[in-house]
Each structure stands twice: as structure tokens, then as C-alpha cells.
Coordinates of C-alpha atoms in Angstrom, one line a residue:
Chain A
X1 CA -12.7 46.1 10.4
X2 CA -9.0 46.4 9.8
X3 CA -7.2 49.6 10.9
X4 CA -6.5 51.1 7.5
X5 CA -4.0 53.6 8.9
X6 CA -1.4 50.8 8.6
X7 CA -0.1 50.8 5.0
X8 CA -0.1 47.0 5.0
X9 CA -3.8 47.0 5.7
X10 CA -4.5 49.7 3.2
X11 CA -2.5 48.0 0.5
X12 CA -4.3 44.8 1.2
X13 CA -7.6 46.5 0.9
X14 CA -6.6 48.2 -2.4
X15 CA -5.4 44.9 -3.9
X16 CA -8.5 43.0 -2.8
X17 CA -10.5 45.7 -4.7
X18 CA -8.0 45.5 -7.6
X19 CA -7.6 49.2 -7.3
X20 CA -4.3 49.9 -9.1
X21 CA -4.3 53.7 -8.5
X22 CA -4.8 53.4 -4.8
X23 CA -2.2 50.6 -4.5
X24 CA 0.3 52.7 -6.4
X25 CA -0.3 55.7 -4.1
X26 CA 0.3 53.6 -1.0
X27 CA 3.5 52.1 -2.5
X28 CA 4.7 55.5 -3.5
X29 CA 4.1 56.9 0.0
X30 CA 6.0 54.1 1.5
X31 CA 8.9 54.7 -0.9
X32 CA 9.4 58.1 0.7
X33 CA 10.8 56.2 3.7
X34 CA 12.5 53.2 2.2
X35 CA 14.3 51.7 -0.8
X36 CA 12.3 49.7 -3.4
X37 CA 13.7 46.4 -2.1
X38 CA 12.8 47.4 1.5
X39 CA 9.4 48.3 0.3
X40 CA 9.1 44.9 -1.4
X41 CA 10.2 43.1 1.7
X42 CA 8.4 45.1 4.4
X43 CA 5.2 46.2 2.6
X44 CA 4.5 44.2 -0.6
X45 CA 5.6 40.7 0.6
X46 CA 3.5 40.7 3.8
X47 CA 0.4 41.9 1.8
X48 CA 0.8 39.2 -0.9
X49 CA 1.4 36.7 1.8
X50 CA -2.0 37.7 3.4
X51 CA -3.7 37.4 0.0
X52 CA -2.1 33.9 -0.6
X53 CA -3.2 32.7 2.8
X54 CA -6.6 34.1 2.3
X55 CA -6.9 32.2 -1.0
X56 CA -6.0 28.9 0.7
X57 CA -8.6 29.6 3.4
X58 CA -11.3 30.4 0.7
X59 CA -11.5 34.1 1.7
X60 CA -9.8 35.5 -1.4
X61 CA -10.2 34.6 -5.0
X62 CA -7.4 33.6 -7.4
X63 CA -8.3 36.5 -9.6
X64 CA -7.5 38.9 -6.7
X65 CA -4.2 37.2 -6.0
X66 CA -3.2 37.3 -9.6
X67 CA -4.2 40.9 -10.3
X68 CA -2.7 42.0 -6.9
X69 CA 0.6 40.3 -7.8
X70 CA 0.6 42.0 -11.2
X71 CA -0.1 45.4 -9.8
X72 CA 2.8 45.1 -7.3
X73 CA 5.1 43.6 -10.0
X74 CA 4.5 46.6 -12.2
X75 CA 5.0 49.0 -9.3
X76 CA 8.4 47.5 -8.5
X77 CA 9.4 47.4 -12.2
X78 CA 8.8 51.1 -12.2
X79 CA 10.5 51.9 -8.9
X80 CA 13.7 49.8 -9.2
X81 CA 15.2 51.7 -12.2
X82 CA 14.2 55.0 -10.7
X83 CA 16.2 54.2 -7.5
X84 CA 19.0 52.7 -9.7
X85 CA 18.5 49.4 -7.8
X86 CA 18.0 45.8 -9.2
X87 CA 16.4 42.6 -8.1
X88 CA 18.2 40.3 -5.7
X89 CA 20.4 37.9 -7.7
X90 CA 20.8 35.1 -5.2
X91 CA 19.8 32.4 -4.9
X92 CA 19.2 31.6 -8.6
X93 CA 15.5 30.7 -8.9
X94 CA 13.5 29.3 -11.8
X95 CA 9.8 28.7 -12.4
X96 CA 8.6 25.9 -14.7
X97 CA 5.3 24.4 -15.8
X98 CA 5.9 20.7 -15.9
X99 CA 4.3 18.7 -18.7
X100 CA 1.3 21.0 -18.5
X101 CA 0.0 23.9 -20.6
X102 CA -1.9 25.8 -17.8
X103 CA 0.2 28.8 -17.0
X104 CA -1.9 30.8 -14.5
X105 CA -0.2 29.4 -11.4
X106 CA 3.3 29.9 -12.8
X107 CA 2.5 33.5 -14.0
X108 CA 1.1 34.3 -10.6
X109 CA 4.2 33.0 -8.9
X110 CA 6.4 35.0 -11.2
X111 CA 4.5 38.2 -10.4
X112 CA 4.6 37.6 -6.6
X113 CA 8.3 36.8 -6.7
X114 CA 9.1 39.8 -8.8
X115 CA 7.0 42.0 -6.5
X116 CA 9.0 40.6 -3.6
X117 CA 12.3 41.8 -5.2
X118 CA 13.3 38.4 -6.6
X119 CA 13.8 37.9 -10.3
X120 CA 13.4 34.3 -11.3
X121 CA 14.0 32.8 -14.7
X122 CA 10.7 31.9 -16.2
X123 CA 11.0 28.6 -18.1
X124 CA 7.3 28.3 -19.1
X125 CA 6.2 24.8 -20.3
X126 CA 8.9 22.1 -20.0
X127 CA 9.4 18.3 -20.2
X128 CA 11.4 16.5 -17.6
X129 CA 14.4 16.3 -19.9
X130 CA 14.3 19.9 -21.1
X131 CA 13.8 21.2 -17.5
X132 CA 16.8 19.2 -16.1
X133 CA 19.0 20.5 -18.9
X134 CA 18.0 24.1 -18.4
X135 CA 18.3 24.0 -14.6
X136 CA 21.7 22.5 -14.9
X137 CA 23.0 25.0 -17.4
X138 CA 21.6 27.9 -15.4
X139 CA 22.9 26.6 -12.1
X140 CA 19.5 26.9 -10.5
X141 CA 19.4 26.7 -6.7
X142 CA 15.6 26.8 -6.1
X143 CA 13.3 25.2 -8.7
X144 CA 9.7 26.0 -8.5
X145 CA 7.4 23.6 -10.4
X146 CA 3.8 24.4 -11.1
X147 CA 1.3 21.8 -12.2
X148 CA -2.5 21.7 -12.7
X149 CA -3.1 18.2 -14.0
X150 CA -2.7 15.2 -11.9
X151 CA -0.6 13.4 -14.5
X152 CA 1.8 16.4 -14.5
X153 CA 2.1 16.3 -10.7
X154 CA 3.2 12.6 -11.0
X155 CA 5.9 13.6 -13.5
X156 CA 7.8 15.3 -10.6
X157 CA 8.8 11.8 -9.6
X158 CA 10.6 11.4 -12.9
X159 CA 12.1 14.9 -12.5
X160 CA 13.6 13.9 -9.1
X161 CA 15.1 10.7 -10.5
X162 CA 16.7 12.6 -13.3
X163 CA 18.0 15.2 -10.9
X164 CA 19.8 12.5 -9.0
X165 CA 21.1 10.9 -12.2
X166 CA 22.4 14.3 -13.5
X167 CA 23.8 15.2 -10.0
X168 CA 22.0 18.4 -9.6
X169 CA 20.3 19.3 -6.4
X170 CA 18.3 22.6 -6.4
X171 CA 15.6 22.8 -3.7
X172 CA 12.6 21.4 -5.5
X173 CA 9.4 23.0 -4.5
X174 CA 6.0 22.0 -6.1
X175 CA 2.7 23.7 -6.2
X176 CA -0.7 23.6 -7.9
X177 CA -4.1 22.0 -7.6
X178 CA -3.1 18.3 -7.4
X179 CA -0.9 19.1 -4.3
X180 CA -3.6 21.0 -2.6
X181 CA -6.1 18.2 -3.1
X182 CA -3.7 15.6 -1.8
X183 CA -1.5 17.1 0.8
X184 CA 0.8 14.1 0.9
X185 CA 1.4 13.9 -2.8
X186 CA 4.5 16.2 -2.8
X187 CA 6.3 13.7 -0.5
X188 CA 5.1 10.7 -2.6
X189 CA 6.7 12.3 -5.8
X190 CA 9.9 13.2 -4.0
X191 CA 9.7 17.0 -3.9
X192 CA 11.5 18.9 -1.0
X193 CA 8.6 21.2 -0.3
X194 CA 5.1 22.0 -1.3
X195 CA 3.8 25.6 -1.6
X196 CA 0.1 25.9 -0.8
X197 CA 0.3 29.4 -2.0
X198 CA 2.9 31.8 -3.5
X199 CA 4.1 33.0 -0.2
X200 CA 5.7 29.6 0.5
X201 CA 8.0 30.1 -2.5
X202 CA 9.0 33.5 -1.3
X203 CA 9.8 32.1 2.1
X204 CA 11.8 29.3 0.6
X205 CA 13.9 31.7 -1.5
X206 CA 14.4 34.0 1.4
X207 CA 15.6 31.1 3.5
X208 CA 18.1 30.0 0.8
X209 CA 19.3 33.6 0.5
X210 CA 20.1 33.7 4.2
X211 CA 22.1 30.5 3.9
X212 CA 23.9 31.1 0.7
X213 CA 24.4 34.9 0.2
Chain B
X1 CA -37.6 -1.2 2.6
X2 CA -38.0 0.4 -0.8
X3 CA -38.1 -1.8 -3.9
X4 CA -35.0 -1.7 -6.1
X5 CA -35.2 1.1 -8.6
X6 CA -33.5 1.4 -12.0
X7 CA -30.8 4.2 -12.3
X8 CA -33.2 6.6 -14.0
X9 CA -36.0 6.4 -11.4
X10 CA -33.4 6.4 -8.5
X11 CA -31.7 9.5 -9.9
X12 CA -35.0 11.4 -10.6
X13 CA -36.3 10.6 -7.1
X14 CA -33.1 11.9 -5.6
X15 CA -33.2 15.1 -7.7
X16 CA -36.8 15.6 -6.7
X17 CA -35.6 15.7 -3.0
X18 CA -37.1 12.3 -2.2
X19 CA -35.4 9.3 -0.8
X20 CA -35.0 6.5 -3.5
X21 CA -34.0 2.9 -2.7
X22 CA -30.3 4.0 -2.3
X23 CA -28.1 7.1 -2.9
X24 CA -27.5 7.3 -6.7
X25 CA -23.8 7.3 -7.7
X26 CA -22.5 9.2 -10.8
X27 CA -19.2 7.6 -11.5
X28 CA -17.8 10.1 -13.9
X29 CA -15.5 7.9 -15.9
X30 CA -14.1 9.2 -19.1
X31 CA -10.5 8.0 -19.8
X32 CA -11.0 4.7 -18.1
X33 CA -12.8 3.4 -21.2
X34 CA -9.5 3.5 -23.0
X35 CA -8.0 1.3 -20.4
X36 CA -10.9 -1.1 -20.6
X37 CA -10.6 -1.4 -24.3
X38 CA -6.8 -1.4 -24.2
X39 CA -6.3 1.5 -26.6
X40 CA -4.6 4.9 -26.6
X41 CA -6.6 7.8 -25.2
X42 CA -6.4 9.7 -28.5
X43 CA -8.1 6.8 -30.4
X44 CA -10.6 6.2 -27.7
X45 CA -11.8 9.7 -27.0
X46 CA -12.3 10.5 -30.6
X47 CA -14.5 7.5 -31.3
X48 CA -18.2 7.4 -30.4
X49 CA -18.3 3.7 -31.1
X50 CA -15.6 2.9 -28.6
X51 CA -17.0 5.4 -26.0
X52 CA -20.5 3.9 -26.2
X53 CA -19.1 0.3 -25.8
X54 CA -16.9 1.2 -22.9
X55 CA -19.5 3.3 -21.0
X56 CA -22.1 0.6 -21.2
X57 CA -19.6 -2.1 -20.2
X58 CA -18.3 0.0 -17.2
X59 CA -21.9 0.5 -16.0
X60 CA -22.4 -3.3 -16.2
X61 CA -19.2 -3.8 -14.2
X62 CA -19.8 -1.3 -11.4
X63 CA -23.6 -0.7 -11.4
X64 CA -23.4 3.1 -11.1
X65 CA -26.2 5.3 -12.1
X66 CA -25.2 7.3 -15.1
X67 CA -23.6 7.1 -18.6
X68 CA -21.2 10.0 -19.3
X69 CA -20.9 11.4 -22.8
X70 CA -17.9 13.7 -22.1
X71 CA -14.9 13.0 -24.3
X72 CA -12.8 16.0 -23.3
X73 CA -13.5 19.6 -22.5
X74 CA -11.1 20.9 -25.1
X75 CA -13.4 19.4 -27.8
X76 CA -15.4 22.7 -27.8
X77 CA -12.2 24.7 -28.5
X78 CA -11.5 22.3 -31.3
X79 CA -14.8 23.1 -32.8
X80 CA -13.8 26.8 -32.7
X81 CA -10.8 25.9 -34.8
X82 CA -8.3 25.4 -31.9
X83 CA -5.6 22.8 -31.4
X84 CA -5.9 19.9 -28.9
X85 CA -3.0 18.2 -27.3
X86 CA -3.3 14.6 -26.3
X87 CA -1.4 12.7 -23.6
X88 CA -1.0 9.0 -22.9
X89 CA -2.2 9.3 -19.2
X90 CA -4.4 12.3 -18.8
X91 CA -7.1 14.5 -20.3
X92 CA -6.3 16.5 -23.5
X93 CA -5.4 20.1 -23.2
X94 CA -6.4 23.0 -25.4
X95 CA -3.3 24.1 -27.4
X96 CA -2.3 27.5 -28.7
X97 CA -5.1 30.0 -27.8
X98 CA -7.4 30.8 -30.7
X99 CA -7.7 34.4 -29.2
X100 CA -4.1 35.8 -29.2
X101 CA -5.2 39.4 -28.7
X102 CA -8.6 40.8 -27.6
X103 CA -9.2 42.2 -31.2
X104 CA -9.4 38.5 -32.4
X105 CA -12.8 38.3 -30.7
X106 CA -14.2 40.7 -33.2
X107 CA -13.8 38.2 -36.0
X108 CA -14.9 35.1 -34.0
X109 CA -18.1 33.2 -34.9
X110 CA -19.7 30.3 -33.0
X111 CA -18.8 27.0 -34.6
X112 CA -21.3 25.3 -37.0
X113 CA -22.2 22.2 -35.0
X114 CA -23.5 20.4 -38.0
X115 CA -20.2 20.5 -39.8
X116 CA -18.0 19.8 -36.7
X117 CA -16.8 16.2 -36.9
X118 CA -15.7 16.3 -33.2
X119 CA -19.1 17.6 -31.9
X120 CA -21.0 15.2 -34.1
X121 CA -19.0 12.4 -32.6
X122 CA -20.3 13.4 -29.2
X123 CA -23.9 13.5 -30.4
X124 CA -23.4 10.0 -31.8
X125 CA -22.1 8.9 -28.4
X126 CA -25.3 10.3 -26.7
X127 CA -27.6 8.6 -29.1
X128 CA -25.7 5.3 -28.7
X129 CA -25.8 5.5 -24.9
X130 CA -29.5 6.3 -24.8
X131 CA -30.2 3.4 -27.2
X132 CA -27.9 1.0 -25.4
X133 CA -29.5 1.7 -22.0
X134 CA -33.1 1.7 -23.2
X135 CA -33.7 5.0 -21.4
X136 CA -33.2 3.4 -18.0
X137 CA -29.9 5.1 -17.2
X138 CA -29.4 8.9 -17.2
X139 CA -27.2 10.0 -20.0
X140 CA -25.2 13.0 -19.0
X141 CA -24.0 15.6 -21.6
X142 CA -21.6 18.4 -21.0
X143 CA -21.1 22.0 -22.0
X144 CA -18.5 24.5 -20.9
X145 CA -20.2 27.6 -19.6
X146 CA -19.8 30.7 -21.9
X147 CA -18.1 32.4 -19.0
X148 CA -15.5 29.6 -18.4
X149 CA -14.8 28.6 -22.0
X150 CA -12.4 31.6 -22.5
X151 CA -9.8 30.0 -20.3
X152 CA -9.3 27.5 -23.1
X153 CA -9.9 30.1 -25.9
X154 CA -7.4 32.6 -24.7
X155 CA -5.5 31.3 -21.6
X156 CA -6.4 32.2 -18.0
X157 CA -4.1 35.2 -17.5
X158 CA -5.2 36.9 -20.7
X159 CA -8.9 36.2 -19.7
X160 CA -8.4 37.8 -16.3
X161 CA -7.0 40.9 -17.9
X162 CA -10.0 41.0 -20.3
X163 CA -12.4 40.5 -17.4
X164 CA -10.9 43.4 -15.4
X165 CA -9.9 45.8 -18.2
X166 CA -11.8 45.2 -21.4
X167 CA -15.6 45.1 -20.9
X168 CA -16.5 45.6 -24.5
X169 CA -14.5 42.6 -25.9
X170 CA -15.7 40.6 -22.8
X171 CA -19.3 41.3 -23.7
X172 CA -18.7 40.3 -27.4
X173 CA -17.1 37.1 -26.4
X174 CA -19.9 36.2 -24.0
X175 CA -22.4 36.8 -26.7
X176 CA -20.6 34.4 -29.1
X177 CA -20.0 31.8 -26.4
X178 CA -23.6 32.0 -25.1
X179 CA -25.0 31.5 -28.6
X180 CA -22.8 28.4 -29.1
X181 CA -23.5 27.0 -25.6
X182 CA -27.2 27.2 -26.0
X183 CA -27.2 25.5 -29.4
X184 CA -24.7 22.9 -28.3
X185 CA -26.5 22.0 -25.1
X186 CA -29.9 21.8 -27.0
X187 CA -28.3 19.5 -29.6
X188 CA -27.3 17.2 -26.8
X189 CA -30.8 17.2 -25.4
X190 CA -32.2 16.4 -28.9
X191 CA -29.7 13.5 -29.2
X192 CA -31.0 12.0 -26.0
X193 CA -29.1 13.6 -23.1
X194 CA -31.2 13.3 -19.9
X195 CA -29.3 16.3 -18.4
X196 CA -26.4 18.5 -19.3
X197 CA -23.6 19.4 -16.9
X198 CA -22.9 23.2 -17.1
X199 CA -19.2 23.3 -16.2
X200 CA -18.5 26.8 -14.8
X201 CA -15.2 26.7 -12.8
X202 CA -14.4 30.3 -13.3
X203 CA -17.6 31.3 -11.5
X204 CA -16.4 29.5 -8.4
X205 CA -15.3 31.7 -5.5
X206 CA -11.9 29.9 -5.8
X207 CA -11.5 31.9 -9.0
X208 CA -13.5 35.1 -8.6
X209 CA -15.2 37.1 -5.9
X210 CA -18.9 36.8 -5.3
X211 CA -19.3 40.5 -6.4
X212 CA -17.7 39.7 -9.7
X213 CA -19.9 36.6 -10.0
X214 CA -23.0 38.6 -9.5
X215 CA -21.9 41.0 -12.3
X216 CA -20.7 38.3 -14.8
X217 CA -21.0 34.6 -14.3
X218 CA -24.4 34.7 -12.7
X219 CA -26.3 36.7 -15.3
X220 CA -24.6 34.7 -18.0
X221 CA -25.7 31.4 -16.4
X222 CA -29.2 32.7 -16.0
X223 CA -29.5 33.8 -19.6
X224 CA -28.0 30.6 -20.9
X225 CA -29.7 28.0 -18.7
X226 CA -33.1 29.7 -19.3
X227 CA -32.8 28.9 -23.0
X228 CA -32.0 25.2 -22.6
X229 CA -34.5 22.5 -23.4
X230 CA -33.6 20.3 -20.5
X231 CA -32.3 20.1 -16.9
X232 CA -28.7 21.2 -16.0
X233 CA -26.3 20.4 -13.2
X234 CA -23.9 23.3 -12.6
X235 CA -20.4 22.0 -11.9
X236 CA -17.6 24.1 -10.4
X237 CA -15.0 21.4 -11.1
X238 CA -13.8 21.2 -7.5
X239 CA -13.9 25.0 -7.0
X240 CA -15.7 26.5 -4.0
X241 CA -19.3 27.6 -4.2
X242 CA -20.7 27.8 -0.6
X243 CA -20.8 31.6 -0.6
X244 CA -22.7 31.8 -3.9
X245 CA -24.9 28.8 -3.5
X246 CA -28.1 30.9 -2.9
X247 CA -27.3 32.8 -6.1
X248 CA -26.6 29.6 -8.1
X249 CA -30.0 28.3 -7.1
X250 CA -31.5 31.4 -8.8
X251 CA -30.1 30.2 -12.2
X252 CA -32.7 27.4 -12.4
X253 CA -30.2 24.7 -12.3
X254 CA -31.3 21.3 -10.8
X255 CA -28.1 20.3 -9.1
X256 CA -24.7 21.6 -8.1
X257 CA -21.3 19.8 -8.2
X258 CA -19.5 20.6 -5.0
X259 CA -15.9 20.5 -3.8
X260 CA -14.2 18.4 -1.2
X261 CA -12.6 21.7 0.0
X262 CA -16.0 22.7 1.6
X263 CA -18.1 21.3 4.4
X264 CA -20.7 19.0 2.8
X265 CA -23.0 19.4 5.9
X266 CA -23.0 23.2 5.5
X267 CA -23.7 22.9 1.8
X268 CA -26.5 20.5 2.5
X269 CA -28.1 22.7 5.2
X270 CA -28.2 25.6 2.6
X271 CA -29.5 23.5 -0.3
X272 CA -31.9 21.0 1.3
X273 CA -35.2 20.9 -0.7
X274 CA -34.0 23.6 -3.1
X275 CA -31.1 22.2 -5.2
X276 CA -29.5 18.8 -5.3
X277 CA -25.8 18.3 -4.5
X278 CA -23.4 16.1 -6.6
X279 CA -20.1 15.3 -5.0
X280 CA -17.8 15.5 -3.2
X281 CA -15.3 12.7 -3.3
X282 CA -11.7 13.9 -3.7
X283 CA -10.7 12.5 -7.1
X284 CA -7.0 13.2 -6.6
X285 CA -6.9 11.4 -3.3
X286 CA -8.9 8.5 -4.8
X287 CA -5.8 7.5 -6.7
X288 CA -4.2 6.5 -3.4
X289 CA -7.3 5.1 -1.5
X290 CA -7.3 1.7 0.0
X291 CA -10.5 -0.3 0.7
X292 CA -10.9 1.1 4.2
X293 CA -10.4 4.8 3.1
X294 CA -12.9 4.4 0.2
X295 CA -15.6 3.1 2.6
X296 CA -14.8 5.8 5.2
X297 CA -15.1 8.6 2.6
X298 CA -18.3 7.3 1.0
X299 CA -19.9 6.8 4.4
X300 CA -18.9 10.3 5.5
X301 CA -20.3 12.0 2.4
X302 CA -23.6 10.0 2.6
X303 CA -24.0 10.8 6.3
X304 CA -23.5 14.5 5.7
X305 CA -25.7 15.0 2.6
X306 CA -27.9 12.2 1.7
X307 CA -30.8 12.5 4.2
X308 CA -34.0 13.5 2.5
X309 CA -32.7 12.8 -1.0
X310 CA -31.2 15.7 -3.1
X311 CA -27.8 14.1 -3.2
X312 CA -25.9 12.2 -5.8
X313 CA -22.6 10.6 -4.8
X314 CA -19.8 11.5 -7.2
X315 CA -16.2 12.8 -7.4
X316 CA -15.8 16.5 -6.9
X317 CA -14.1 17.4 -10.2
X318 CA -16.4 16.0 -12.8
X319 CA -13.9 13.5 -14.1
X320 CA -12.2 10.6 -12.3
X321 CA -8.4 10.7 -12.9
X322 CA -7.0 8.1 -15.2
X323 CA -4.7 6.9 -12.4
X324 CA -7.6 5.8 -10.1
X325 CA -7.6 1.9 -10.0
X326 CA -10.6 -0.2 -10.9
X327 CA -10.5 -1.6 -7.3
X328 CA -11.1 1.9 -5.9
X329 CA -14.1 2.3 -8.2
X330 CA -15.5 -1.0 -7.1
X331 CA -14.9 -0.3 -3.4
X332 CA -16.6 3.0 -3.7
X333 CA -19.6 1.5 -5.3
X334 CA -19.7 -1.3 -2.7
X335 CA -19.6 1.3 0.1
X336 CA -22.4 3.3 -1.6
X337 CA -24.6 0.2 -1.7
X338 CA -23.8 -0.7 1.9
X339 CA -24.2 2.8 3.5
X340 CA -26.4 4.5 1.0
X341 CA -29.5 2.4 1.4
X342 CA -32.7 4.4 2.4
X343 CA -33.8 4.8 5.0
X344 CA -30.3 5.6 6.1
X345 CA -28.7 3.9 9.0
X346 CA -28.7 6.6 11.7
X347 CA -25.7 5.0 13.4
X348 CA -23.7 5.9 10.3
X349 CA -24.4 9.5 11.0

């Protein structure tokens, strides 16, 4: 049994139970001792990382990860304006669904990043051409691509070719079912990294922020 | 040595937890028929005539043990009045959700199967497959479970919000979907389906907790399956089910489609003599298999789950990706014939 005196353990338990009231109470308590962005980094991010890892291991369901991310995202949306703080602005991050119409993975990623104090641009569904054009125009430094269908995962190969042709080089991270079922696929299609769960994206963004900010 | 059986007897023996002549193989080919007939997917998947021709031809080519009547899952949403988007190289997707806000559920009605061109085409496919195989090969129909269909009707994020926050609209939607599912499955049985695959990925513990399944997906599955006029195989479309397998057995389903993400030996030890397993080859990986890997994976699955019957070798998703080469399908079947002969070679284990 986890020691629930630790806010991280308590928040994890609340999010697993999808108990928004309890989760908000724990986050509000923590806010007495830190800023919203510190709360995102030191409390919310570690808890969401645990949920993400738990999902990969089969111990947590996707609905818990999604609802947990939404609860924390809403909490931070409420707390940042109150503290007159904003999301981190660097590196510039975008999330896209490539050649696919399944948006749960991308929505989940958006919630987790926002709950972690990062405010990505949400591109929704894109083709290779439209995504390249948007990423170039927005000066994107980390491009997170979500896919559910195998055919969409294979389109990452075309995306990489176009990125080279258009001389843009954001860190290209891919995620979604095809990459979980074939753990070599991300290399085959030319991505820079693969995220088994949302915490990998948070880590990648944090790493970039250390390098570039 | 057991005399060679036809696919129907082989499958029925396996599903009765007996050892037939060899492990039956359900090669769940859908889009490959378009490749075989050299035509676009949109033309192929909307034509019962083409589907019957290709399904029979593919069975002749490979010698697997079923004929698969699935065109595409989004066909059910089309019957509800939704859009379907086709691609050149993958399964069609449901388009703009037919339920934009929960209140839309209040005006929703189950589609009229008789007047749905798309659904009637599937029934024609089933009739054609039964006739073309003289009843010697199982014809597999497909329904989406009432509990999983909303992912296509309203989008997954909105459905999760409904599940957690709007029990009244959820109950209404389940009632509509269940009425449709029962009627649609029974039409497929009447047309000649030997069994119907009850696709229920949202019930998988990959998607929801066991506690939520016990409150939602399980009673809906029990209430639906009990009204069907033939056997079902519950399929989680590569989602996990080990932790709910005992509960799934209580729905009256004859078989369960299991994931490559879970240990097939453990699944077998829980299910032996109670419910048959279908799986669990990794369809995504199949696209990059060579001959040696195909043989290794088939041998591994058979060694873990085939003893005593109750096992059908298949992919773990319920549909083999369009990108899987013909050679891989051939190597998989060859390996099943070599390593799946009963009595099993104990050195394989």
C-alpha cells in the first residue's frame, strides 16, 4: 500500500479513481508552498508519468490516463491566471494527428503537456504537406505526431523526407498503437524518438528546454 | 494420426476443447481481396460480389479455416447516417461524429437494416460465402459491441466524458445500440454466418478499468449476447483482457480474441476447457516478418496455447494490415501446418 501522506501518492490515487474534487484539493494544498509551474513540474508531472508508465505496463487504463490528464489540465488552467503566470513558451511544441482521424492519443498528449506547464500548438488532423507547412511557419522545435492506424504510421517516412526537402529539423517524436506493437517501427520510418506514453513527450520537451532556453 | 478434417469440423472440434487434426487458422483478411482483384479499396469493400470472389479465392490460395465477411467497422456508423472516409492503403475511418453533443442521443434511432444498402451488401456477402463453401468453412460475421460503437458515433474523448459524467445519456445510447446490435447480429446468423465476432475493444483493460467494465461493458455484453441466435467470439482488437477473462467467460461467448501484449500461456491456463482463445500474432509486426520469424512466432503461439484444443491461430487485432505481404501469409500457414498438427510435437514446447 502506498504511503498516502506523500502528495504525489495521494494525487495518483485520486486520479486513478478519477476523483476531481480530491485531486483539486491536493493540488490546491501544494499551491500553498509553490508556484503553479513548480506544482506542475514537481507534483503533477511525476504523477502523470506514473500513470503513463502504468498504462504501458497494463496496470492503468487509458481512460484513467485521459481523465487524469484532463483534471490536471483544468487545475492548471485555473491556477496560472490566479498567480499571474503563463505556460512555458520554449521550446515551441506542436501536436499533430497524421493522416488519421483518431484523436484520443493527441488529446491525451495535449492535456498532459498542458498539465505539465507546456502549451503546445494543437494542429489536429493533418496531411504530410499541410503539417510541414504549418511546422515551418510556426518555427516548431518539437513535433509530436500521433497515429492509430498502421498506414498513418508509415506516412511518417514521407514526413521525414519532406522535412529534409524543406530544410526544417524539429525533433520528430512519434507515438500511438503501431509504434507500441512494433517497437522498431519508429526507426524504420525515420523518427527521432518514440514515446511509449505521454511522459516521454514531456521529457523530450524538458530536455530541449534545457538546451535551448 | 487424425484423419484430415474440413475447416468446419476442425474449427468446431477446437472450439469444443478437443484436438482436431491440426490447429485451425483464422486468417482475417479483409483489404487483401482488393489487392488480389487489383482494384481500389473503396470499390472492393463496397461490393459483396467482389468480396465473395476474393474471400473464396484467398482461402483456396492459403487453405486457412474461415471466410471473413467484414468489410469495414465504420459500415455500422454509415447505417446510422454517418460519413465514412476511404484510403488507398488502409481501413476506412468513421468521419464527422453523428453525435456532436450528448443531446443528439435523444433523437437517435437504430438504423433500419432492411433499407441500409451497406448492411444489405454485407448480408449478401455472407450468403455468397456460405453458398460458395458448401457449408464446409466457417463464415464469420462481425458486429461492434453496443459499448464500443460510440467511439465511432461520437469520438473517443467525448465518449469517455459521457461514460464518466452523463449516465442518463449513456444509458439511452446503450439501449439504442443494443437493439441495433442484436438485430444486426441475428440478421447475419439468418444469412448464414457460422459465428459472429463481437468486437468490444473499449471493454479491454487497455481502455477502462475492470471495475468500470463490471458496471458497463460486462452487463451490456451479457444482455446482448444472450439475445443472439448463434455463437459469438468476443474480440478486444489487440487490447488486454487477462484481468477480465473470468468475467468475459460469464457472458456466454464461445471464444476470446487475445492480444500479443499478454502472455498467451497465462491466458491459456485461465481459459483451458472453458473458453477458446483466438490469436495472438502481432499483425503490425507481421508486415516486417521474414520466413524464419513467421515460423518462430507461429510455433511459439501453438506451443503456448494449442494443447487440448480450444485455440485458433489468428492475428491479434481482428484484421491483417493491408501492408502484410502474401509471402508472410503463406509462411504463417505453412508453419501452422508444420507445427500445429495434433498430437503436438512435445519438443516444440
